[in-house]
Amino acid sequence: MLQTAIEGLAYGGLYALLGLGFFLTYGVLRRIDLAYGTVIMTSVYLGAMIASGLGLSWPAVFALTLTVGIPLSLLVAYIAFVLVRHDARFSMAATLGIWMALEELILQSPGRGRGQSVTNPLQDQSLWAWGLQIRIDHVLILALSLVTAVLIARFLAMSRVGRAIRVSAYDPTIAALLGISHRRMLVIATIIASLVGCIAGWSFAMAQSAIDLHFGMWATVKGLVILVLGGTQSIVFIVTAALGLGVAERVGSEVIGTGYRDLVGYGLILLLLACEPFLRRDESQPGDGR
Amino acid sequence: MIDIVAITPLFSISLILALSCYLVLKSGEISFGQQAFFGAGAYAGGILTTMFGWQLVPALILSAAAGAVSAAIIGVSLCRVSGFRFTLMTLVLGEFAKEVFVKIEWRSVADGRAVGPEGPLGFSGIDYFYNHGIQHGMQAAIASGLAILCVVGVWLYGRTDPGRRLIAVAGDPVLAASVAINPIRTRLLAFTSAGAVAGLGGGLFAHQATYIEASNFSLMVGVHAVAYTLLGGLASVLGPVAGTTLDIVFLEGLRVVGAYRMVAFGSLIVLMLILWPRGLIGTRSGGPP
Amino acid sequence: MLHNLEMQIHDGALFGLVGANGAGKTTALDVIGGQAMADSGSVRIAGLDIGNLAAWQRAAAGVGRTFQESRLWSDLTVEDHFRVARNAARKRQCDASGARDIGEMCAAVELSKTMLDRMPSQLRLLDRRRVELAMAAQNASDLLLVDEIGAGLDVEETRALYGLIAELIEQRRVRAAVLVEHKLELLAAFATELALIADGRIQRRADCKKSTQVADLMNGMFARKRVGTMTDQ
């Protein structure tokens, strides 16, 4: 049981990274990038494909992932959030179109959408502690996620750019008055979100020793769920929600049976979301005018 | 050229699901979960005709009812939220429903054959059309008939008080409340109707496909239906018709772009949203929906 | 922000609420109409506490309102606007104070029937205001809240609209109305009583039958204005 919980923490770490990616884009722009997971998947997939074609090892996969991922994310952000101006729903719909197109491109790529293997140098290496077998790569993923989360939190809280991003998120009008360029903030937030996503996608691929088409939708759904569970206020909540969900899913599925993991996971989230409007105090509607 | 008999059922089913999304979009929300009600209708309809020997028409009515009831249950909570939360909740709902469909296992014997959904193995042998000697031409006629029924139904919905109230609530909720319109009830009614439409489409799909499984009701199915509607525009019920036609007839039927259909379709959506955000069929008054 | 705001609106009253920008006039209407919730205090109508009801329930209980900025649904025709307002109101109305049909709704606000099939974007502001007034009045069997209906209109047009509201009260379609306005002179001609609001409180009241009170209130308003400008500088 404890062992499962620790495994769950590693997945929670991944969820945290994905949640942070959404936290950044939604935080700055109040817009949802549904293509986020697919862009990550595409980057890792292409990275793995090129690396295996050239006979390169895992660090090269990461480098290639970033080389594809960051420009691709910027392109998506430009198309969906700059070219599509109307409102947040339209931008979201545009990311949907990008998602479809990218998935199909991967299907039509030389890899044909089949799983691309990624060598895992730490495969089958485990730590023994308190009679528990713990995979080293799981520990590393967890550590990597927590470090990333702390770095992002420090960045947002301490640095000038980080503060500018938060002002921009709080009120774009005020940000503009303070001379903060919304578009610049978009670029910075997109790059960070993409970086975080690439780390998540790459470590996931390493842990699974492979990456396939399904990762895209999976990552998007999990990241959005974390954003909703953790809220849009604080990184601490995001990380807590992510770790909690990771552990709850693994432990829950061990208790109820592996086949029911997703059923229980989604069921719980749905239940939480469905109860929330009734628990909330009737908030006053915004008045008009002054 | 294009094989009308082969493509009509696919077109009709896609259109019915798109109409369901259209109704939800009219309330100002995006749902990525209509495939859940579509699936509920498919399983309900399939079970009724294969396991209980029902006729098609009552089975389809029950399919629509299954969609409506499940939509109403989730709608009680869903219609109190909006925007991003609404979309996300429908997305989780869709994934949850898919997991439920995997678990539906209910076997019985009818006419000396074992029938019923087999959990992860799917639900095969929904042979109503075959058993009743309904040929492909007739199947296409049934499918298009139901699609026309739904188009007319959704069109009429927009011309009655509940439809006008829905536009009012979506357009300006504060103004709507100030003339005594109950926003939750208005949206719940629309959402339930959308569930019924999706359920009906699902019932049709089960009989058309003869085999269904959970992956038939994945997120991509719901996403497509939304995309059809956005592509066509929200101004009138012709929007989803136009959007569905574009994808099914031109990209799928005529294979204009070969294997790259989804690439073309996805790019088309993006292009439309940039250049022509009101969709193929523009609105009367202008402005975003 | 409002503090200890207390208003009593009697049957047949045309209650004029005046004050500078930001004094809390619109907020007062929001609290009565349910567009905003008060942190404490109550809103009663004919003895019934509606303070905890949602905006649509208050409308159903007989409170109608118009908004400061012109608000209509851009996707519905004028006729659809009237239908929506009438049918929502009709369901619960037993005293049938509202207009029975769309023609009557037009007549009540002197709107030409040729406007019925137009979209709001095709109307001039005065006609938009008429439509808004007709919709609000349909629900406002007990209380009509009118927020600067003359904003953007000239004095004559505003006067015509106030005339319509006075007529609605005279015909007992609306039992009482609260009119928010900053053009005090205009309002004084129609209102039965006036109240000056500043910093979220009622500062002065005046019975419009007593011209000295009205003059006092006007002086008060201008005095505050001068103080305001002085402190601003």
GROMACS .gro file of N, CA and C in nm, chain B residues 26 159 161 163-165 167-185 283-289, chain C residues 35 55-56 59-60 63-65 67 71-77 80-81 83-85 87-92 119 121 135-136 139:
model
  192
  316LYS      N    1  -2.582   2.725  -2.785
  316LYS     CA    2  -2.678   2.834  -2.783
  316LYS      C    3  -2.694   2.891  -2.643
  449ARG      N    4  -3.766   2.867  -3.185
  449ARG     CA    5  -3.876   2.959  -3.216
  449ARG      C    6  -3.984   2.961  -3.109
  451ASP      N    7  -4.084   2.983  -2.673
  451ASP     CA    8  -4.041   3.059  -2.556
  451ASP      C    9  -3.914   3.004  -2.491
  453GLY      N   10  -3.671   2.855  -2.619
  453GLY     CA   11  -3.558   2.888  -2.703
  453GLY      C   12  -3.521   3.035  -2.693
  454ARG      N   13  -3.623   3.121  -2.694
  454ARG     CA   14  -3.596   3.264  -2.683
  454ARG      C   15  -3.537   3.297  -2.547
  455ARG      N   16  -3.588   3.228  -2.444
  455ARG     CA   17  -3.535   3.252  -2.310
  455ARG      C   18  -3.388   3.208  -2.304
  457ILE      N   19  -3.169   3.210  -2.546
  457ILE     CA   20  -3.087   3.314  -2.609
  457ILE      C   21  -3.073   3.434  -2.516
  458ALA      N   22  -3.184   3.464  -2.447
  458ALA     CA   23  -3.181   3.577  -2.353
  458ALA      C   24  -3.081   3.552  -2.241
  459VAL      N   25  -3.087   3.432  -2.183
  459VAL     CA   26  -2.997   3.401  -2.071
  459VAL      C   27  -2.852   3.399  -2.118
  460ALA      N   28  -2.830   3.344  -2.238
  460ALA     CA   29  -2.693   3.338  -2.289
  460ALA      C   30  -2.643   3.477  -2.325
  461GLY      N   31  -2.732   3.559  -2.380
  461GLY     CA   32  -2.690   3.690  -2.428
  461GLY      C   33  -2.662   3.788  -2.316
  462ASP      N   34  -2.750   3.794  -2.218
  462ASP     CA   35  -2.732   3.886  -2.106
  462ASP      C   36  -2.805   3.830  -1.985
  463PRO      N   37  -2.735   3.753  -1.903
  463PRO     CA   38  -2.801   3.686  -1.791
  463PRO      C   39  -2.863   3.784  -1.691
  464VAL      N   40  -2.799   3.901  -1.675
  464VAL     CA   41  -2.852   3.996  -1.577
  464VAL      C   42  -2.986   4.053  -1.626
  465LEU      N   43  -2.989   4.088  -1.754
  465LEU     CA   44  -3.113   4.139  -1.811
  465LEU      C   45  -3.221   4.031  -1.807
  466ALA      N   46  -3.183   3.907  -1.837
  466ALA     CA   47  -3.280   3.798  -1.837
  466ALA      C   48  -3.339   3.780  -1.699
  467ALA      N   49  -3.254   3.784  -1.597
  467ALA     CA   50  -3.305   3.768  -1.461
  467ALA      C   51  -3.398   3.883  -1.424
  468SER      N   52  -3.371   4.003  -1.479
  468SER     CA   53  -3.452   4.117  -1.442
  468SER      C   54  -3.592   4.110  -1.502
  469VAL      N   55  -3.615   4.020  -1.597
  469VAL     CA   56  -3.753   4.001  -1.645
  469VAL      C   57  -3.803   3.864  -1.602
  470ALA      N   58  -3.755   3.817  -1.487
  470ALA     CA   59  -3.810   3.699  -1.419
  470ALA      C   60  -3.783   3.569  -1.492
  471ILE      N   61  -3.674   3.562  -1.569
  471ILE     CA   62  -3.639   3.435  -1.630
  471ILE      C   63  -3.548   3.359  -1.534
  472ASN      N   64  -3.584   3.236  -1.504
  472ASN     CA   65  -3.502   3.153  -1.417
  472ASN      C   66  -3.387   3.096  -1.500
  473PRO      N   67  -3.266   3.143  -1.479
  473PRO     CA   68  -3.157   3.102  -1.569
  473PRO      C   69  -3.127   2.952  -1.560
  474ILE      N   70  -3.133   2.898  -1.439
  474ILE     CA   71  -3.097   2.757  -1.424
  474ILE      C   72  -3.199   2.668  -1.493
  475ARG      N   73  -3.326   2.699  -1.472
  475ARG     CA   74  -3.429   2.615  -1.535
  475ARG      C   75  -3.420   2.624  -1.688
  573THR      N   76  -2.445   3.547  -3.850
  573THR     CA   77  -2.560   3.578  -3.767
  573THR      C   78  -2.639   3.693  -3.826
  574ARG      N   79  -2.761   3.707  -3.780
  574ARG     CA   80  -2.847   3.813  -3.827
  574ARG      C   81  -2.793   3.949  -3.787
  575SER      N   82  -2.756   3.957  -3.660
  575SER     CA   83  -2.726   4.089  -3.607
  575SER      C   84  -2.577   4.114  -3.596
  576GLY      N   85  -2.498   4.010  -3.609
  576GLY     CA   86  -2.355   4.028  -3.594
  576GLY      C   87  -2.312   4.011  -3.450
  577GLY      N   88  -2.184   4.023  -3.429
  577GLY     CA   89  -2.132   4.006  -3.294
  577GLY      C   90  -2.109   3.860  -3.264
  578PRO      N   91  -2.016   3.832  -3.175
  578PRO     CA   92  -1.991   3.692  -3.140
  578PRO      C   93  -2.111   3.633  -3.067
  579PRO      N   94  -2.130   3.503  -3.075
  579PRO     CA   95  -2.246   3.441  -3.014
  579PRO      C   96  -2.241   3.454  -2.861
  614GLN      N   97  -2.947   4.242  -0.822
  614GLN     CA   98  -2.826   4.232  -0.904
  614GLN      C   99  -2.702   4.229  -0.815
  634ALA      N  100  -3.214   3.737  -0.830
  634ALA     CA  101  -3.270   3.847  -0.909
  634ALA      C  102  -3.396   3.804  -0.983
  635TRP      N  103  -3.395   3.685  -1.041
  635TRP     CA  104  -3.512   3.647  -1.122
  635TRP      C  105  -3.633   3.624  -1.033
  638ALA      N  106  -3.779   3.958  -0.956
  638ALA     CA  107  -3.855   4.006  -1.071
  638ALA      C  108  -3.991   3.938  -1.073
  639ALA      N  109  -3.990   3.808  -1.044
  639ALA     CA  110  -4.117   3.735  -1.043
  639ALA      C  111  -4.206   3.783  -0.929
  642VAL      N  112  -4.075   4.305  -0.901
  642VAL     CA  113  -3.979   4.415  -0.910
  642VAL      C  114  -3.920   4.415  -1.051
  643GLY      N  115  -3.941   4.523  -1.123
  643GLY     CA  116  -3.881   4.533  -1.257
  643GLY      C  117  -3.776   4.642  -1.257
  644ARG      N  118  -3.680   4.632  -1.348
  644ARG     CA  119  -3.583   4.741  -1.351
  644ARG      C  120  -3.525   4.763  -1.490
  646PHE      N  121  -3.165   4.943  -1.678
  646PHE     CA  122  -3.026   4.963  -1.640
  646PHE      C  123  -2.973   5.094  -1.697
  650ARG      N  124  -2.956   4.811  -2.230
  650ARG     CA  125  -2.932   4.666  -2.233
  650ARG      C  126  -3.044   4.596  -2.306
  651LEU      N  127  -3.012   4.542  -2.423
  651LEU     CA  128  -3.111   4.460  -2.494
  651LEU      C  129  -3.035   4.342  -2.552
  652TRP      N  130  -3.109   4.238  -2.594
  652TRP     CA  131  -3.042   4.121  -2.650
  652TRP      C  132  -3.018   4.141  -2.799
  653SER      N  133  -2.893   4.138  -2.839
  653SER     CA  134  -2.863   4.171  -2.977
  653SER      C  135  -2.915   4.066  -3.076
  654ASP      N  136  -2.946   3.945  -3.026
  654ASP     CA  137  -2.991   3.839  -3.118
  654ASP      C  138  -3.142   3.825  -3.125
  655LEU      N  139  -3.215   3.909  -3.055
  655LEU     CA  140  -3.361   3.894  -3.056
  655LEU      C  141  -3.426   4.020  -3.113
  656THR      N  142  -3.539   4.000  -3.182
  656THR     CA  143  -3.613   4.116  -3.231
  656THR      C  144  -3.686   4.183  -3.116
  659ASP      N  145  -3.962   3.968  -2.998
  659ASP     CA  146  -3.914   3.859  -2.912
  659ASP      C  147  -3.883   3.910  -2.771
  660HIS      N  148  -3.827   4.030  -2.763
  660HIS     CA  149  -3.802   4.088  -2.631
  660HIS      C  150  -3.932   4.096  -2.552
  662ARG      N  151  -4.210   3.934  -2.602
  662ARG     CA  152  -4.263   3.799  -2.573
  662ARG      C  153  -4.196   3.740  -2.451
  663VAL      N  154  -4.061   3.749  -2.451
  663VAL     CA  155  -3.986   3.690  -2.341
  663VAL      C  156  -4.029   3.753  -2.209
  664ALA      N  157  -4.039   3.886  -2.209
  664ALA     CA  158  -4.073   3.955  -2.084
  664ALA      C  159  -4.217   3.924  -2.043
  666ASN      N  160  -4.414   3.664  -2.131
  666ASN     CA  161  -4.445   3.526  -2.095
  666ASN      C  162  -4.381   3.483  -1.964
  667ALA      N  163  -4.263   3.542  -1.935
  667ALA     CA  164  -4.203   3.511  -1.806
  667ALA      C  165  -4.289   3.570  -1.694
  668ALA      N  166  -4.343   3.689  -1.720
  668ALA     CA  167  -4.424   3.755  -1.618
  668ALA      C  168  -4.560   3.689  -1.603
  669ARG      N  169  -4.617   3.644  -1.714
  669ARG     CA  170  -4.755   3.597  -1.714
  669ARG      C  171  -4.774   3.475  -1.626
  670LYS      N  172  -4.667   3.393  -1.619
  670LYS     CA  173  -4.683   3.266  -1.550
  670LYS      C  174  -4.729   3.281  -1.406
  671ARG      N  175  -4.682   3.387  -1.342
  671ARG     CA  176  -4.715   3.395  -1.200
  671ARG      C  177  -4.814   3.507  -1.171
  698MET      N  178  -3.424   4.461  -3.509
  698MET     CA  179  -3.326   4.418  -3.410
  698MET      C  180  -3.287   4.542  -3.328
  700SER      N  181  -3.014   4.673  -3.267
  700SER     CA  182  -2.913   4.760  -3.329
  700SER      C  183  -2.974   4.854  -3.431
  714MET      N  184  -4.046   4.631  -2.104
  714MET     CA  185  -4.012   4.500  -2.048
  714MET      C  186  -4.008   4.505  -1.896
  715ALA      N  187  -3.948   4.611  -1.843
  715ALA     CA  188  -3.938   4.621  -1.698
  715ALA      C  189  -4.076   4.637  -1.636
  718ASN      N  190  -4.303   4.335  -1.551
  718ASN     CA  191  -4.282   4.260  -1.428
  718ASN      C  192  -4.308   4.345  -1.304
   0.00000   0.00000   0.00000
